[in-house]
Amino acid sequence: MRPPVTAAVRTPDGLLAPWRCLPQLAGVLTQAFAPVAARPVWLRALFAPFWLIETVVHRCEGRVMARGPATLVLRRPQSWARTALHSVVLLPCAVAAFVVVLGPVALVGAVVGGSVAGPDGGRYAVTAVLLLVAALLLWQLASLVRAARAGVRLRRDVRGLRGPWAEVGSLAGGRDGQATRDLVRAVLVWADDNKVALVAVAADERLARLYGRAGFTPFSSTSPVLVRRPRPAGTSWRPVPRPAGGRVFEATL
């Protein structure tokens, strides 16, 4: 039997996202995971404060992996208390971020409203912006309810999984498909080197197909959870030299 998961299984340091890249990665995540009904790019961009805070919180814990504009979160098993603490920290920080970003809009609205309709106009403008902040936050959280339910199911299903494992989530790469493939390949090589099983729940059919090409299979016939067990070194996903120099991978996404 393999040993239980311990802190000795480290995430790949070479893939940790630099702090300076977090705003760019937050923008990519915003366009990928903002509410589906928010179709225009400018409307989806309003949710960027939430994803920036989410990315910062995960980066503080060493979970955010990146290769160019492509990013994913690699979560190791943790207690429910730590998960709850993450939520407690995230919500007020997200509210504060929304207020900071939309604060100038409220200030301009207050000035314009005050000059047009007097003090009442200024108050109405500020109130409207605060309501907009609340609406955006609730809209984003509501769109993530499905992901939260999937996370509960994932932890329940993999409870008996032997050996170390890590959860892959929030995979996004914008329009840079090559960066996304390079990031996924690097994580797969790391998992094989460290004998770490990877588990995930695909947010949509496109990601489900990508996970499938990366070797993930359903945990069971009735589970939405996908699992990829570590493969022996020297098999697929290992970088091999090519005559012209550089590195290629034996398997393709």
Short mmCIF file of N, CA and C in Angstrom, two decimals, residues 101-189:
data_model
loop_
_atom_site.label_atom_id
_atom_site.label_comp_id
_atom_site.label_asym_id
_atom_site.label_seq_id
_atom_site.Cartn_x
_atom_site.Cartn_y
_atom_site.Cartn_z
N VAL A 101 -12.65 48.83 -7.16
CA VAL A 101 -12.67 49.01 -8.61
C VAL A 101 -13.82 49.92 -9.04
N LEU A 102 -14.99 49.72 -8.44
CA LEU A 102 -16.15 50.51 -8.83
C LEU A 102 -16.30 51.79 -8.02
N GLY A 103 -15.42 52.00 -7.04
CA GLY A 103 -15.47 53.22 -6.25
C GLY A 103 -15.38 54.49 -7.07
N PRO A 104 -14.42 54.56 -8.01
CA PRO A 104 -14.36 55.77 -8.85
C PRO A 104 -15.65 56.02 -9.63
N VAL A 105 -16.31 54.92 -10.05
CA VAL A 105 -17.59 55.08 -10.74
C VAL A 105 -18.61 55.70 -9.80
N ALA A 106 -18.62 55.23 -8.56
CA ALA A 106 -19.55 55.80 -7.57
C ALA A 106 -19.24 57.26 -7.31
N LEU A 107 -17.96 57.60 -7.26
CA LEU A 107 -17.58 58.99 -7.00
C LEU A 107 -18.02 59.90 -8.15
N VAL A 108 -17.77 59.46 -9.38
CA VAL A 108 -18.21 60.25 -10.53
C VAL A 108 -19.72 60.37 -10.54
N GLY A 109 -20.39 59.26 -10.25
CA GLY A 109 -21.85 59.30 -10.22
C GLY A 109 -22.38 60.23 -9.17
N ALA A 110 -21.71 60.24 -8.01
CA ALA A 110 -22.15 61.13 -6.93
C ALA A 110 -21.98 62.58 -7.33
N VAL A 111 -20.86 62.90 -7.98
CA VAL A 111 -20.61 64.28 -8.40
C VAL A 111 -21.62 64.71 -9.46
N VAL A 112 -21.80 63.84 -10.48
CA VAL A 112 -22.74 64.17 -11.54
C VAL A 112 -24.16 64.22 -11.02
N GLY A 113 -24.52 63.21 -10.22
CA GLY A 113 -25.86 63.19 -9.67
C GLY A 113 -26.13 64.36 -8.75
N GLY A 114 -25.11 64.74 -7.97
CA GLY A 114 -25.28 65.88 -7.08
C GLY A 114 -25.45 67.18 -7.82
N SER A 115 -24.72 67.33 -8.94
CA SER A 115 -24.84 68.57 -9.70
C SER A 115 -26.15 68.66 -10.46
N VAL A 116 -26.72 67.47 -10.79
CA VAL A 116 -27.97 67.47 -11.55
C VAL A 116 -29.20 67.45 -10.64
N ALA A 117 -29.17 66.60 -9.65
CA ALA A 117 -30.35 66.40 -8.81
C ALA A 117 -30.13 66.74 -7.35
N GLY A 118 -29.04 67.38 -7.04
CA GLY A 118 -28.79 67.76 -5.66
C GLY A 118 -28.26 66.60 -4.83
N PRO A 119 -28.23 66.74 -3.49
CA PRO A 119 -27.68 65.70 -2.61
C PRO A 119 -28.34 64.34 -2.81
N ASP A 120 -29.64 64.33 -3.07
CA ASP A 120 -30.32 63.05 -3.27
C ASP A 120 -29.78 62.31 -4.48
N GLY A 121 -29.45 63.03 -5.54
CA GLY A 121 -28.89 62.40 -6.72
C GLY A 121 -27.56 61.74 -6.44
N GLY A 122 -26.70 62.39 -5.65
CA GLY A 122 -25.43 61.79 -5.27
C GLY A 122 -25.60 60.53 -4.47
N ARG A 123 -26.54 60.54 -3.53
CA ARG A 123 -26.78 59.35 -2.71
C ARG A 123 -27.33 58.20 -3.55
N TYR A 124 -28.21 58.54 -4.47
CA TYR A 124 -28.76 57.51 -5.34
C TYR A 124 -27.66 56.86 -6.19
N ALA A 125 -26.72 57.66 -6.67
CA ALA A 125 -25.65 57.13 -7.50
C ALA A 125 -24.76 56.17 -6.70
N VAL A 126 -24.41 56.57 -5.47
CA VAL A 126 -23.59 55.71 -4.63
C VAL A 126 -24.33 54.42 -4.30
N THR A 127 -25.61 54.54 -3.97
CA THR A 127 -26.41 53.36 -3.66
C THR A 127 -26.49 52.42 -4.86
N ALA A 128 -26.63 52.99 -6.06
CA ALA A 128 -26.71 52.16 -7.27
C ALA A 128 -25.43 51.36 -7.47
N VAL A 129 -24.28 52.00 -7.24
CA VAL A 129 -23.02 51.29 -7.42
C VAL A 129 -22.86 50.18 -6.39
N LEU A 130 -23.25 50.44 -5.13
CA LEU A 130 -23.16 49.41 -4.10
C LEU A 130 -24.08 48.23 -4.43
N LEU A 131 -25.25 48.53 -4.95
CA LEU A 131 -26.15 47.45 -5.37
C LEU A 131 -25.56 46.68 -6.55
N LEU A 132 -24.88 47.37 -7.44
CA LEU A 132 -24.23 46.70 -8.57
C LEU A 132 -23.14 45.76 -8.06
N VAL A 133 -22.35 46.20 -7.07
CA VAL A 133 -21.32 45.35 -6.49
C VAL A 133 -21.95 44.09 -5.91
N ALA A 134 -23.03 44.25 -5.14
CA ALA A 134 -23.69 43.10 -4.53
C ALA A 134 -24.25 42.17 -5.60
N ALA A 135 -24.83 42.74 -6.66
CA ALA A 135 -25.41 41.91 -7.71
C ALA A 135 -24.34 41.11 -8.44
N LEU A 136 -23.22 41.74 -8.75
CA LEU A 136 -22.14 41.04 -9.44
C LEU A 136 -21.60 39.90 -8.59
N LEU A 137 -21.40 40.16 -7.30
CA LEU A 137 -20.85 39.13 -6.43
C LEU A 137 -21.82 37.96 -6.30
N LEU A 138 -23.10 38.25 -6.09
CA LEU A 138 -24.09 37.18 -5.97
C LEU A 138 -24.21 36.40 -7.28
N TRP A 139 -24.14 37.10 -8.40
CA TRP A 139 -24.23 36.44 -9.70
C TRP A 139 -23.07 35.47 -9.89
N GLN A 140 -21.86 35.92 -9.54
CA GLN A 140 -20.69 35.06 -9.68
C GLN A 140 -20.77 33.86 -8.74
N LEU A 141 -21.17 34.10 -7.51
CA LEU A 141 -21.26 33.00 -6.54
C LEU A 141 -22.33 31.99 -6.96
N ALA A 142 -23.44 32.50 -7.48
CA ALA A 142 -24.50 31.59 -7.93
C ALA A 142 -24.02 30.71 -9.07
N SER A 143 -23.19 31.27 -9.96
CA SER A 143 -22.68 30.48 -11.08
C SER A 143 -21.68 29.43 -10.63
N LEU A 144 -21.13 29.58 -9.43
CA LEU A 144 -20.14 28.63 -8.91
C LEU A 144 -20.76 27.59 -7.99
N VAL A 145 -22.07 27.65 -7.78
CA VAL A 145 -22.72 26.68 -6.91
C VAL A 145 -22.53 25.27 -7.44
N ARG A 146 -22.67 25.11 -8.77
CA ARG A 146 -22.47 23.79 -9.36
C ARG A 146 -21.06 23.27 -9.10
N ALA A 147 -20.07 24.17 -9.20
CA ALA A 147 -18.69 23.76 -8.94
C ALA A 147 -18.52 23.36 -7.48
N ALA A 148 -19.21 24.06 -6.58
CA ALA A 148 -19.11 23.72 -5.16
C ALA A 148 -19.70 22.34 -4.89
N ARG A 149 -20.82 22.05 -5.53
CA ARG A 149 -21.42 20.71 -5.35
C ARG A 149 -20.50 19.63 -5.90
N ALA A 150 -19.88 19.93 -7.05
CA ALA A 150 -18.95 18.96 -7.64
C ALA A 150 -17.75 18.73 -6.72
N GLY A 151 -17.30 19.80 -6.05
CA GLY A 151 -16.17 19.65 -5.13
C GLY A 151 -16.50 18.75 -3.95
N VAL A 152 -17.74 18.87 -3.44
CA VAL A 152 -18.17 17.98 -2.36
C VAL A 152 -18.19 16.54 -2.83
N ARG A 153 -18.72 16.33 -4.04
CA ARG A 153 -18.77 14.97 -4.59
C ARG A 153 -17.35 14.42 -4.81
N LEU A 154 -16.45 15.27 -5.29
CA LEU A 154 -15.09 14.82 -5.55
C LEU A 154 -14.44 14.31 -4.27
N ARG A 155 -14.55 15.09 -3.19
CA ARG A 155 -13.90 14.68 -1.95
C ARG A 155 -14.53 13.42 -1.38
N ARG A 156 -15.82 13.23 -1.61
CA ARG A 156 -16.47 12.03 -1.13
C ARG A 156 -16.03 10.81 -1.94
N ASP A 157 -15.93 10.97 -3.26
CA ASP A 157 -15.59 9.84 -4.11
C ASP A 157 -14.14 9.38 -3.95
N VAL A 158 -13.24 10.34 -3.76
CA VAL A 158 -11.81 9.97 -3.72
C VAL A 158 -11.33 9.71 -2.30
N ARG A 159 -12.28 9.64 -1.37
CA ARG A 159 -11.89 9.42 0.03
C ARG A 159 -11.05 8.16 0.19
N GLY A 160 -11.37 7.13 -0.58
CA GLY A 160 -10.64 5.87 -0.46
C GLY A 160 -9.50 5.72 -1.46
N LEU A 161 -9.16 6.78 -2.18
CA LEU A 161 -8.09 6.70 -3.16
C LEU A 161 -6.75 6.52 -2.46
N ARG A 162 -6.02 5.50 -2.84
CA ARG A 162 -4.75 5.20 -2.19
C ARG A 162 -3.63 6.06 -2.76
N GLY A 163 -2.68 6.37 -1.91
CA GLY A 163 -1.53 7.13 -2.35
C GLY A 163 -1.82 8.62 -2.45
N PRO A 164 -0.80 9.41 -2.71
CA PRO A 164 -0.98 10.87 -2.82
C PRO A 164 -1.81 11.24 -4.03
N TRP A 165 -2.61 12.29 -3.90
CA TRP A 165 -3.39 12.78 -5.02
C TRP A 165 -3.52 14.29 -4.91
N ALA A 166 -3.87 14.91 -6.02
CA ALA A 166 -4.07 16.35 -6.06
C ALA A 166 -5.21 16.65 -7.01
N GLU A 167 -5.94 17.71 -6.72
CA GLU A 167 -7.07 18.10 -7.56
C GLU A 167 -6.64 19.18 -8.55
N VAL A 168 -7.00 19.00 -9.80
CA VAL A 168 -6.73 19.99 -10.83
C VAL A 168 -8.02 20.77 -11.08
N GLY A 169 -7.95 22.09 -11.04
CA GLY A 169 -9.14 22.90 -11.26
C GLY A 169 -8.79 24.23 -11.89
N SER A 170 -9.83 24.96 -12.28
CA SER A 170 -9.69 26.31 -12.85
C SER A 170 -8.69 26.34 -14.01
N LEU A 171 -8.78 25.35 -14.88
CA LEU A 171 -7.90 25.30 -16.05
C LEU A 171 -8.40 26.26 -17.11
N ALA A 172 -7.56 27.19 -17.51
CA ALA A 172 -7.94 28.18 -18.54
C ALA A 172 -6.68 28.65 -19.24
N GLY A 173 -6.81 28.97 -20.52
CA GLY A 173 -5.65 29.45 -21.26
C GLY A 173 -5.97 30.51 -22.27
N GLY A 174 -7.19 31.06 -22.19
CA GLY A 174 -7.56 32.06 -23.19
C GLY A 174 -7.53 31.44 -24.57
N ARG A 175 -6.95 32.15 -25.52
CA ARG A 175 -6.86 31.65 -26.90
C ARG A 175 -5.52 30.98 -27.19
N ASP A 176 -4.66 30.88 -26.20
CA ASP A 176 -3.34 30.30 -26.40
C ASP A 176 -3.40 28.80 -26.11
N GLY A 177 -3.81 28.03 -27.10
CA GLY A 177 -3.93 26.60 -26.92
C GLY A 177 -2.60 25.93 -26.66
N GLN A 178 -1.52 26.43 -27.25
CA GLN A 178 -0.22 25.82 -27.06
C GLN A 178 0.25 25.97 -25.62
N ALA A 179 0.04 27.15 -25.04
CA ALA A 179 0.42 27.36 -23.64
C ALA A 179 -0.37 26.43 -22.73
N THR A 180 -1.66 26.24 -23.04
CA THR A 180 -2.48 25.34 -22.23
C THR A 180 -1.95 23.91 -22.32
N ARG A 181 -1.63 23.46 -23.53
CA ARG A 181 -1.10 22.11 -23.68
C ARG A 181 0.24 21.95 -22.96
N ASP A 182 1.11 22.94 -23.07
CA ASP A 182 2.41 22.87 -22.40
C ASP A 182 2.25 22.79 -20.88
N LEU A 183 1.31 23.57 -20.35
CA LEU A 183 1.08 23.56 -18.90
C LEU A 183 0.55 22.20 -18.45
N VAL A 184 -0.43 21.67 -19.18
CA VAL A 184 -1.00 20.38 -18.81
C VAL A 184 0.07 19.29 -18.87
N ARG A 185 0.88 19.30 -19.91
CA ARG A 185 1.93 18.29 -20.05
C ARG A 185 2.92 18.37 -18.90
N ALA A 186 3.31 19.58 -18.52
CA ALA A 186 4.27 19.75 -17.42
C ALA A 186 3.69 19.22 -16.11
N VAL A 187 2.41 19.45 -15.87
CA VAL A 187 1.79 18.95 -14.65
C VAL A 187 1.70 17.42 -14.68
N LEU A 188 1.41 16.84 -15.85
CA LEU A 188 1.36 15.39 -15.96
C LEU A 188 2.72 14.75 -15.68
N VAL A 189 3.77 15.35 -16.21
CA VAL A 189 5.12 14.83 -15.97
C VAL A 189 5.45 14.91 -14.48
#
